[in-house]
Amino acid sequence: MDFLTNLSSPTQFWIELVIVLMCLFYGAKKGGIALGLLGGIGLVFMIFFLGTQPGKPAISVILTILAVVTASATLQASGGLDCLLQIAEKILRKNPKYVSILAPIVTCTLTILCGTGHVVYTVLPIIYDVAIKNKIRPERPMAASSISSQMGIVASPVSVAVVTLTAFLVSGKAHLENFNGYTDLLKITIPSTFFGVIVVGIWSMFRGKDLDKDLDFQERIKNPVEKDKIYGGDVATLIGVKIDSKKWIAMWIFVITVAVVAILGYFSDLRPAFANAKGVVKPIGMTETIQIFMLLAGALIIIFTNTNAANIAKNDVFRSGMVAMVAVFGISWMAETMFGAHLDMLKNTLGGVVTEHPWTYAIMLLLISKFVNSQAAALTAFVPLALGVGVSPGIIVAFAPACYGYYILPTYPSDLAAIQFDRSGTTKIGKYVINHSFILPGLIGVFSSCVAGYILANLYGYL
């Protein structure tokens, strides 16, 4: 295989890029844990056949994912999530006329609190019930809620994406003045995300035809069986249900722990300080802080609520988190190996373009997110390269919402669930696939959030 190792750097890079893209496309197609496992193929080819020096996987990010997911899964196993859902349902049912705005805000907020967009599944049936019984086109709140649940990931203090991005920004060679990472990132992403969600909600209030003017819908409900299917069906409700006090305790333990982590992130003096290898005394990093307190949250929930620890590894939050962890492991190692070996060449070819046209960074991140169907995986694959070729960390902070691009095709579970729960058929995949119910709210939401993020980054002096 000497002829492969003797190829020029540009030739090797393009060969490696083809292999990496094939792994990403095939892994995304197979779904689940396959995305991370396919990274092994790229690593073997690059290291053993092309002689590329192996990079390093994002171990600190992976360990943080493990801690955060375990704490969130413990919350779900304890039943504490039911408390949040009950509050959400009360808000929606008391204000049905504004469901198209309130539902996206609710699902985004749930994601921010729990660190995962998968909580949206339990809210979608309620959103549909509120919409259809108040003669509101269900597509309006349903599509917006699915999109907003995923937009909330980059604004969550305990999400994998935020932890990943913080780790790269803090450990990178280029450092923003007055930017200490965690809370400085959130003060950009939280308001910009909610701005985008509100814009999506307002736009959604007027999208599509009203049900009484939708000829296709009116034709469907002429059939008594179809009408009963659309307007009938019992929806499980938490209104009036007395939730066990231990579940409330679990919820408050989790919420207070998240608040403590945010406070420690903002006030670094509150974190213990130790001397590093060079003798410089610095507070422990936020990556370690998040890991410690997420483990603490899970432990306190088990101790004070008698949660069965055996159930933690069986729920959806834990399983989806483990899939994300393997994906980040395989993708980060493969990407670091490829980009690290050709960083100088990439600086010369891409650095000038991205520096002169910062918006190209957002577009590339958006497309990568679609390829890998994961915000954390997209950030893991692209942010180190962007920093390496000279992209300003301020641009990376400003355009953080662009890591959500997997709404471009309607293949993500939350989008498919929204279609399934909408028995009216208004939330749908179009004839040409790309013209589905989620494409416009997704583009509007991400674009609006990026604009708001850019303005805020300017105000804070990061650009």
Short mmCIF file of C-alpha atoms in Angstrom, two decimals:
data_model
loop_
_atom_site.label_atom_id
_atom_site.label_comp_id
_atom_site.label_asym_id
_atom_site.label_seq_id
_atom_site.Cartn_x
_atom_site.Cartn_y
_atom_site.Cartn_z
CA MET A 1 0.00 0.00 0.00
CA ASP A 2 3.02 2.28 -0.37
CA PHE A 3 1.48 4.05 -3.35
CA LEU A 4 -1.38 5.27 -1.10
CA THR A 5 0.90 6.64 1.61
CA ASN A 6 3.02 8.40 -1.04
CA LEU A 7 0.08 10.32 -2.51
CA SER A 8 0.11 14.10 -2.18
CA SER A 9 -1.73 15.65 0.76
CA PRO A 10 -4.58 17.09 -1.38
CA THR A 11 -5.12 13.73 -3.09
CA GLN A 12 -5.18 11.90 0.24
CA PHE A 13 -7.60 14.46 1.63
CA TRP A 14 -10.11 14.01 -1.20
CA ILE A 15 -9.89 10.22 -0.91
CA GLU A 16 -10.45 10.47 2.84
CA LEU A 17 -13.32 12.92 2.36
CA VAL A 18 -15.10 10.50 0.01
CA ILE A 19 -14.68 7.69 2.54
CA VAL A 20 -15.94 9.86 5.40
CA LEU A 21 -18.99 11.04 3.43
CA MET A 22 -19.81 7.46 2.47
CA CYS A 23 -19.63 6.46 6.14
CA LEU A 24 -21.85 9.39 7.16
CA PHE A 25 -24.46 8.80 4.45
CA TYR A 26 -24.64 5.06 5.04
CA GLY A 27 -24.62 5.47 8.82
CA ALA A 28 -27.41 8.08 8.68
CA LYS A 29 -29.43 5.80 6.39
CA LYS A 30 -29.10 2.84 8.75
CA GLY A 31 -29.91 5.07 11.70
CA GLY A 32 -29.34 4.61 15.39
CA ILE A 33 -25.95 3.54 16.62
CA ALA A 34 -24.70 2.75 13.10
CA LEU A 35 -23.57 6.35 12.56
CA GLY A 36 -20.89 6.04 15.23
CA LEU A 37 -19.85 2.52 14.31
CA LEU A 38 -19.26 3.47 10.68
CA GLY A 39 -16.52 5.77 11.93
CA GLY A 40 -14.43 2.62 12.42
CA ILE A 41 -14.32 2.05 8.66
CA GLY A 42 -13.02 5.55 8.00
CA LEU A 43 -10.43 5.23 10.78
CA VAL A 44 -9.09 1.90 9.53
CA PHE A 45 -8.76 3.17 5.97
CA MET A 46 -7.07 6.44 6.94
CA ILE A 47 -4.70 5.02 9.55
CA PHE A 48 -3.80 1.59 8.18
CA PHE A 49 -3.94 2.24 4.45
CA LEU A 50 -3.14 5.95 4.05
CA GLY A 51 -0.78 6.16 7.01
CA THR A 52 -2.61 9.10 8.60
CA GLN A 53 -1.74 9.77 12.22
CA PRO A 54 -4.80 9.07 14.39
CA GLY A 55 -6.48 12.00 16.06
CA LYS A 56 -8.10 12.01 19.47
CA PRO A 57 -11.77 11.28 20.17
CA ALA A 58 -13.68 13.89 22.19
CA ILE A 59 -13.43 11.99 25.47
CA SER A 60 -14.49 14.88 27.73
CA VAL A 61 -17.58 15.44 25.58
CA ILE A 62 -18.43 11.74 25.63
CA LEU A 63 -18.16 11.57 29.43
CA THR A 64 -20.35 14.65 29.77
CA ILE A 65 -22.97 13.07 27.51
CA LEU A 66 -22.89 10.00 29.75
CA ALA A 67 -23.43 12.06 32.91
CA VAL A 68 -26.16 14.32 31.48
CA VAL A 69 -28.09 11.50 29.84
CA THR A 70 -27.95 9.38 32.98
CA ALA A 71 -29.35 12.24 35.09
CA SER A 72 -32.13 12.95 32.55
CA ALA A 73 -32.99 9.27 32.30
CA THR A 74 -33.14 9.07 36.10
CA LEU A 75 -35.61 11.98 36.07
CA GLN A 76 -37.78 10.09 33.58
CA ALA A 77 -37.55 6.84 35.53
CA SER A 78 -38.61 8.64 38.72
CA GLY A 79 -41.72 10.07 37.04
CA GLY A 80 -40.51 13.62 37.58
CA LEU A 81 -41.07 14.37 33.92
CA ASP A 82 -44.84 13.98 34.47
CA CYS A 83 -44.77 17.11 36.63
CA LEU A 84 -43.32 19.19 33.81
CA LEU A 85 -45.84 17.73 31.36
CA GLN A 86 -48.76 18.53 33.65
CA ILE A 87 -47.68 22.16 33.85
CA ALA A 88 -47.28 22.27 30.06
CA GLU A 89 -50.74 20.80 29.46
CA LYS A 90 -52.38 23.33 31.79
CA ILE A 91 -50.79 26.19 29.84
CA LEU A 92 -52.00 24.85 26.49
CA ARG A 93 -55.57 24.01 27.53
CA LYS A 94 -56.13 27.35 29.26
CA ASN A 95 -55.09 29.31 26.14
CA PRO A 96 -56.33 27.26 23.13
CA LYS A 97 -56.61 30.23 20.75
CA TYR A 98 -52.86 30.82 20.99
CA VAL A 99 -51.80 27.19 20.73
CA SER A 100 -49.76 27.88 17.56
CA ILE A 101 -47.47 30.18 19.56
CA LEU A 102 -47.66 28.61 23.02
CA ALA A 103 -47.10 25.00 21.90
CA PRO A 104 -43.69 25.73 20.28
CA ILE A 105 -42.64 27.74 23.35
CA VAL A 106 -43.71 24.87 25.63
CA THR A 107 -41.87 22.16 23.68
CA CYS A 108 -38.75 24.32 23.38
CA THR A 109 -38.81 25.00 27.14
CA LEU A 110 -39.20 21.29 27.95
CA THR A 111 -36.18 20.54 25.79
CA ILE A 112 -34.14 23.27 27.48
CA LEU A 113 -34.97 21.86 30.92
CA CYS A 114 -34.44 18.18 30.05
CA GLY A 115 -31.62 18.45 27.53
CA THR A 116 -33.36 16.28 24.92
CA GLY A 117 -36.00 16.95 22.27
CA HIS A 118 -37.53 13.51 22.74
CA VAL A 119 -39.88 14.89 25.41
CA VAL A 120 -41.99 16.29 22.57
CA TYR A 121 -43.59 12.89 21.87
CA THR A 122 -45.71 13.03 25.02
CA VAL A 123 -46.93 16.58 24.26
CA LEU A 124 -47.88 16.15 20.59
CA PRO A 125 -51.18 14.30 21.23
CA ILE A 126 -52.24 17.09 23.61
CA ILE A 127 -51.32 19.78 21.07
CA TYR A 128 -53.40 18.02 18.39
CA ASP A 129 -56.36 17.63 20.75
CA VAL A 130 -56.30 21.32 21.69
CA ALA A 131 -56.01 22.42 18.05
CA ILE A 132 -58.66 20.20 16.46
CA LYS A 133 -61.25 20.82 19.19
CA ASN A 134 -60.83 24.57 18.73
CA LYS A 135 -61.08 24.36 14.92
CA ILE A 136 -57.42 25.31 14.43
CA ARG A 137 -55.51 23.71 11.60
CA PRO A 138 -53.37 21.12 13.49
CA GLU A 139 -50.44 21.55 11.11
CA ARG A 140 -49.85 25.02 12.52
CA PRO A 141 -48.91 24.07 16.11
CA MET A 142 -47.82 20.49 15.35
CA ALA A 143 -45.06 21.29 12.83
CA ALA A 144 -43.93 24.34 14.79
CA SER A 145 -43.75 22.31 18.01
CA SER A 146 -41.65 19.56 16.47
CA ILE A 147 -39.22 22.11 15.04
CA SER A 148 -39.07 24.12 18.26
CA SER A 149 -38.40 21.06 20.39
CA GLN A 150 -35.19 20.51 18.42
CA MET A 151 -34.28 24.20 18.35
CA GLY A 152 -34.22 24.14 22.16
CA ILE A 153 -31.28 21.73 22.24
CA VAL A 154 -28.66 24.41 21.56
CA ALA A 155 -30.14 26.52 24.39
CA SER A 156 -30.21 23.80 27.06
CA PRO A 157 -27.67 23.93 29.90
CA VAL A 158 -27.67 20.12 30.01
CA SER A 159 -27.75 19.25 26.30
CA VAL A 160 -24.98 17.37 24.55
CA ALA A 161 -24.73 20.07 21.86
CA VAL A 162 -24.11 22.91 24.34
CA VAL A 163 -21.57 20.89 26.29
CA THR A 164 -19.80 19.91 23.06
CA LEU A 165 -19.65 23.45 21.71
CA THR A 166 -18.49 24.87 25.06
CA ALA A 167 -15.68 22.32 25.30
CA PHE A 168 -14.37 23.19 21.83
CA LEU A 169 -14.57 26.95 22.37
CA VAL A 170 -12.86 26.90 25.75
CA SER A 171 -10.10 24.48 24.76
CA GLY A 172 -9.42 26.05 21.35
CA LYS A 173 -6.28 28.07 20.68
CA ALA A 174 -8.29 31.10 19.60
CA HIS A 175 -10.04 32.49 22.66
CA LEU A 176 -12.70 35.17 22.87
CA GLU A 177 -12.02 38.02 25.25
CA ASN A 178 -14.41 37.97 28.24
CA PHE A 179 -15.83 34.65 27.06
CA ASN A 180 -15.62 31.96 29.74
CA GLY A 181 -17.67 29.38 27.93
CA TYR A 182 -20.78 27.84 29.39
CA THR A 183 -23.00 30.70 30.58
CA ASP A 184 -21.53 33.11 28.06
CA LEU A 185 -22.68 30.74 25.32
CA LEU A 186 -26.14 30.32 26.86
CA LYS A 187 -26.72 34.07 27.15
CA ILE A 188 -26.49 34.09 23.35
CA THR A 189 -28.28 30.85 22.49
CA ILE A 190 -31.23 31.05 24.92
CA PRO A 191 -32.63 34.44 23.80
CA SER A 192 -31.81 33.82 20.14
CA THR A 193 -33.53 30.43 20.26
CA PHE A 194 -36.69 31.81 21.87
CA PHE A 195 -36.71 34.63 19.33
CA GLY A 196 -36.64 32.09 16.52
CA VAL A 197 -39.35 29.98 18.19
CA ILE A 198 -41.65 32.99 18.60
CA VAL A 199 -41.14 33.98 14.96
CA VAL A 200 -42.03 30.42 13.93
CA GLY A 201 -45.13 30.50 16.15
CA ILE A 202 -46.38 33.81 14.79
CA TRP A 203 -45.81 32.68 11.21
CA SER A 204 -47.54 29.37 11.91
CA MET A 205 -50.72 31.11 13.09
CA PHE A 206 -51.41 32.10 9.49
CA ARG A 207 -50.02 29.16 7.53
CA GLY A 208 -52.27 26.99 5.40
CA LYS A 209 -56.02 27.24 4.98
CA ASP A 210 -58.43 27.40 7.88
CA LEU A 211 -60.17 24.05 8.28
CA ASP A 212 -63.54 25.40 7.14
CA LYS A 213 -61.92 26.58 3.88
CA ASP A 214 -59.77 23.51 3.27
CA LEU A 215 -61.68 21.58 0.60
CA ASP A 216 -59.67 18.39 1.08
CA PHE A 217 -60.32 18.39 4.82
CA GLN A 218 -64.04 19.16 4.35
CA GLU A 219 -64.30 16.27 1.90
CA ARG A 220 -62.72 13.90 4.42
CA ILE A 221 -65.09 14.75 7.28
CA LYS A 222 -68.13 14.05 5.09
CA ASN A 223 -67.34 10.43 5.84
CA PRO A 224 -68.69 9.74 9.38
CA VAL A 225 -65.95 7.20 10.06
CA GLU A 226 -63.20 9.67 9.09
CA LYS A 227 -64.85 12.47 11.05
CA ASP A 228 -64.98 10.33 14.16
CA LYS A 229 -61.32 9.39 13.67
CA ILE A 230 -60.28 13.03 13.28
CA TYR A 231 -62.32 14.52 16.12
CA GLY A 232 -62.60 11.48 18.36
CA GLY A 233 -60.08 9.42 20.26
CA ASP A 234 -59.30 9.60 23.93
CA VAL A 235 -56.21 11.60 24.77
CA ALA A 236 -54.43 10.77 28.01
CA THR A 237 -54.48 13.84 30.20
CA LEU A 238 -52.66 14.87 33.35
CA ILE A 239 -55.16 17.62 34.16
CA GLY A 240 -56.71 16.88 37.54
CA VAL A 241 -54.34 13.99 38.17
CA LYS A 242 -52.70 14.11 41.60
CA ILE A 243 -49.03 13.42 41.05
CA ASP A 244 -47.12 11.68 43.81
CA SER A 245 -45.02 14.04 45.94
CA LYS A 246 -41.89 11.99 45.23
CA LYS A 247 -42.20 12.84 41.53
CA TRP A 248 -42.32 16.53 42.39
CA ILE A 249 -39.23 16.08 44.55
CA ALA A 250 -37.42 14.45 41.62
CA MET A 251 -38.37 17.30 39.31
CA TRP A 252 -37.19 19.97 41.76
CA ILE A 253 -33.91 18.15 42.40
CA PHE A 254 -33.21 18.15 38.67
CA VAL A 255 -34.30 21.75 38.05
CA ILE A 256 -32.36 23.10 41.05
CA THR A 257 -29.24 21.18 39.99
CA VAL A 258 -29.44 22.71 36.51
CA ALA A 259 -29.78 26.15 38.14
CA VAL A 260 -26.75 25.49 40.37
CA VAL A 261 -24.69 24.45 37.34
CA ALA A 262 -25.66 27.69 35.57
CA ILE A 263 -24.68 29.76 38.64
CA LEU A 264 -21.32 28.00 38.90
CA GLY A 265 -20.78 28.64 35.22
CA TYR A 266 -21.42 32.34 35.63
CA PHE A 267 -19.53 32.82 38.88
CA SER A 268 -16.27 30.96 38.32
CA ASP A 269 -15.01 32.02 41.77
CA LEU A 270 -17.50 29.62 43.32
CA ARG A 271 -15.75 26.65 41.72
CA PRO A 272 -12.76 25.05 43.52
CA ALA A 273 -9.41 26.11 42.06
CA PHE A 274 -6.31 23.96 41.60
CA ALA A 275 -2.83 24.43 40.16
CA ASN A 276 -2.26 22.94 36.71
CA ALA A 277 0.94 21.38 35.35
CA LYS A 278 2.43 24.86 34.84
CA GLY A 279 1.61 25.94 38.38
CA VAL A 280 -1.21 28.28 37.33
CA VAL A 281 -4.19 28.14 39.69
CA LYS A 282 -7.50 27.94 37.84
CA PRO A 283 -11.07 26.94 38.78
CA ILE A 284 -12.13 23.49 37.60
CA GLY A 285 -13.67 23.59 34.13
CA MET A 286 -17.38 23.61 33.40
CA THR A 287 -17.10 20.25 31.64
CA GLU A 288 -16.06 18.59 34.89
CA THR A 289 -18.58 20.67 36.86
CA ILE A 290 -21.48 19.54 34.68
CA GLN A 291 -20.38 15.92 34.95
CA ILE A 292 -20.14 16.08 38.76
CA PHE A 293 -23.49 17.77 39.31
CA MET A 294 -25.40 15.65 36.82
CA LEU A 295 -24.17 12.53 38.62
CA LEU A 296 -25.18 14.20 41.89
CA ALA A 297 -28.67 14.96 40.56
CA GLY A 298 -29.21 11.34 39.55
CA ALA A 299 -27.94 10.10 42.92
CA LEU A 300 -30.19 12.47 44.91
CA ILE A 301 -33.25 11.47 42.88
CA ILE A 302 -32.60 7.79 43.61
CA ILE A 303 -31.98 8.44 47.32
CA PHE A 304 -34.97 10.72 48.00
CA THR A 305 -37.57 9.15 45.70
CA ASN A 306 -36.69 5.44 45.92
CA THR A 307 -36.49 5.26 42.14
CA ASN A 308 -35.70 1.77 40.83
CA ALA A 309 -32.22 2.13 39.35
CA ALA A 310 -32.85 -0.85 37.07
CA ASN A 311 -35.43 1.21 35.13
CA ILE A 312 -33.02 4.03 34.27
CA ALA A 313 -31.28 2.17 31.45
CA LYS A 314 -34.59 1.01 29.97
CA ASN A 315 -36.21 4.32 29.02
CA ASP A 316 -36.09 6.33 25.79
CA VAL A 317 -33.93 9.14 27.14
CA PHE A 318 -31.13 6.79 28.15
CA ARG A 319 -31.23 4.81 24.90
CA SER A 320 -31.22 7.90 22.70
CA GLY A 321 -28.38 9.36 24.78
CA MET A 322 -26.24 6.27 24.39
CA VAL A 323 -26.80 6.38 20.63
CA ALA A 324 -25.66 10.03 20.64
CA MET A 325 -22.59 9.10 22.68
CA VAL A 326 -21.49 6.39 20.23
CA ALA A 327 -22.18 8.71 17.28
CA VAL A 328 -20.02 11.46 18.79
CA PHE A 329 -17.30 8.92 19.61
CA GLY A 330 -17.02 7.54 16.08
CA ILE A 331 -17.60 10.78 14.21
CA SER A 332 -15.32 12.96 16.35
CA TRP A 333 -12.44 10.49 16.11
CA MET A 334 -12.83 10.08 12.36
CA ALA A 335 -13.21 13.83 11.72
CA GLU A 336 -10.32 14.77 14.00
CA THR A 337 -8.07 12.26 12.22
CA MET A 338 -8.93 13.52 8.75
CA PHE A 339 -9.00 17.27 9.39
CA GLY A 340 -6.05 17.25 11.77
CA ALA A 341 -3.78 15.67 9.16
CA HIS A 342 -4.62 18.29 6.51
CA LEU A 343 -5.19 21.39 8.61
CA ASP A 344 -2.52 23.51 6.92
CA MET A 345 -3.90 22.76 3.48
CA LEU A 346 -7.45 23.54 4.61
CA LYS A 347 -6.34 26.85 6.11
CA ASN A 348 -4.98 27.91 2.73
CA THR A 349 -8.05 26.80 0.76
CA LEU A 350 -11.01 27.40 3.08
CA GLY A 351 -9.74 29.90 5.62
CA GLY A 352 -10.00 32.94 3.38
CA VAL A 353 -13.47 32.10 2.07
CA VAL A 354 -15.03 31.52 5.49
CA THR A 355 -13.27 34.54 7.00
CA GLU A 356 -14.53 36.86 4.24
CA HIS A 357 -18.01 35.32 4.14
CA PRO A 358 -18.88 34.19 7.69
CA TRP A 359 -22.38 33.08 6.66
CA THR A 360 -20.82 30.19 4.71
CA TYR A 361 -19.90 28.65 8.08
CA ALA A 362 -23.59 28.54 9.05
CA ILE A 363 -24.59 26.94 5.75
CA MET A 364 -21.91 24.25 5.98
CA LEU A 365 -22.84 23.47 9.59
CA LEU A 366 -26.52 23.25 8.62
CA LEU A 367 -25.80 20.76 5.82
CA ILE A 368 -23.51 18.64 8.00
CA SER A 369 -26.25 18.48 10.62
CA LYS A 370 -28.59 17.03 8.01
CA PHE A 371 -26.01 14.43 7.00
CA VAL A 372 -25.47 13.21 10.55
CA ASN A 373 -28.98 13.90 11.97
CA SER A 374 -27.48 15.21 15.21
CA GLN A 375 -26.61 18.67 16.45
CA ALA A 376 -23.86 17.43 18.76
CA ALA A 377 -22.36 15.24 16.04
CA ALA A 378 -22.42 18.13 13.55
CA LEU A 379 -20.64 20.40 16.02
CA THR A 380 -18.13 17.68 16.84
CA ALA A 381 -17.34 17.13 13.18
CA PHE A 382 -17.15 20.74 12.01
CA VAL A 383 -16.28 23.16 14.84
CA PRO A 384 -12.68 21.92 15.33
CA LEU A 385 -12.07 22.31 11.59
CA ALA A 386 -13.66 25.78 11.56
CA LEU A 387 -11.48 26.92 14.47
CA GLY A 388 -8.44 25.37 12.80
CA VAL A 389 -8.90 27.26 9.52
CA GLY A 390 -9.34 30.58 11.30
CA VAL A 391 -13.09 31.03 11.75
CA SER A 392 -13.68 33.51 14.57
CA PRO A 393 -15.02 31.88 17.76
CA GLY A 394 -17.50 34.77 17.83
CA ILE A 395 -18.99 33.60 14.52
CA ILE A 396 -19.27 30.07 15.90
CA VAL A 397 -21.14 31.38 18.95
CA ALA A 398 -23.39 33.66 16.89
CA PHE A 399 -24.39 30.93 14.43
CA ALA A 400 -24.74 28.12 16.99
CA PRO A 401 -28.44 27.58 16.03
CA ALA A 402 -27.30 26.52 12.54
CA CYS A 403 -26.32 23.12 13.97
CA TYR A 404 -29.99 22.13 13.55
CA GLY A 405 -30.58 21.18 9.93
CA TYR A 406 -32.11 17.71 9.98
CA TYR A 407 -35.58 19.08 9.29
CA ILE A 408 -34.58 19.54 5.62
CA LEU A 409 -35.88 16.05 4.90
CA PRO A 410 -38.80 14.74 7.01
CA THR A 411 -36.95 11.74 8.41
CA TYR A 412 -36.36 12.72 12.03
CA PRO A 413 -38.45 10.83 14.64
CA SER A 414 -40.11 13.95 16.12
CA ASP A 415 -41.29 15.06 12.65
CA LEU A 416 -42.59 11.59 11.81
CA ALA A 417 -44.35 11.48 15.18
CA ALA A 418 -46.06 14.82 14.48
CA ILE A 419 -47.35 13.45 11.16
CA GLN A 420 -48.58 10.30 12.89
CA PHE A 421 -50.39 12.15 15.71
CA ASP A 422 -52.10 14.58 13.33
CA ARG A 423 -55.15 12.53 12.37
CA SER A 424 -56.51 15.41 10.29
CA GLY A 425 -53.78 14.83 7.70
CA THR A 426 -52.77 18.50 7.56
CA THR A 427 -49.24 17.78 8.85
CA LYS A 428 -47.77 15.81 6.00
CA ILE A 429 -44.96 14.99 3.59
CA GLY A 430 -45.55 16.66 0.23
CA LYS A 431 -45.67 15.07 -3.20
CA TYR A 432 -42.05 16.03 -3.85
CA VAL A 433 -40.87 15.04 -0.34
CA ILE A 434 -38.96 18.29 0.15
CA ASN A 435 -42.23 20.27 0.31
CA HIS A 436 -43.26 18.93 3.69
CA SER A 437 -44.80 20.64 6.72
CA PHE A 438 -41.51 21.20 8.55
CA ILE A 439 -39.22 22.74 5.92
CA LEU A 440 -40.49 26.34 6.15
CA PRO A 441 -40.81 26.56 9.95
CA GLY A 442 -37.36 24.98 10.21
CA LEU A 443 -35.74 27.47 7.82
CA ILE A 444 -37.56 30.42 9.38
CA GLY A 445 -36.69 29.38 12.92
CA VAL A 446 -33.00 28.69 12.33
CA PHE A 447 -32.52 31.79 10.18
CA SER A 448 -34.24 34.03 12.74
CA SER A 449 -32.20 32.52 15.58
CA CYS A 450 -28.95 33.01 13.68
CA VAL A 451 -29.81 36.65 12.98
CA ALA A 452 -30.62 37.21 16.66
CA GLY A 453 -27.45 35.35 17.68
CA TYR A 454 -25.35 37.51 15.38
CA ILE A 455 -26.84 40.71 16.84
CA LEU A 456 -26.33 39.52 20.42
CA ALA A 457 -22.75 38.40 19.73
CA ASN A 458 -22.08 41.91 18.42
CA LEU A 459 -23.64 43.51 21.48
CA TYR A 460 -21.52 41.39 23.80
CA GLY A 461 -18.40 42.27 21.85
CA TYR A 462 -17.65 38.78 20.53
CA LEU A 463 -17.52 39.92 16.88
#
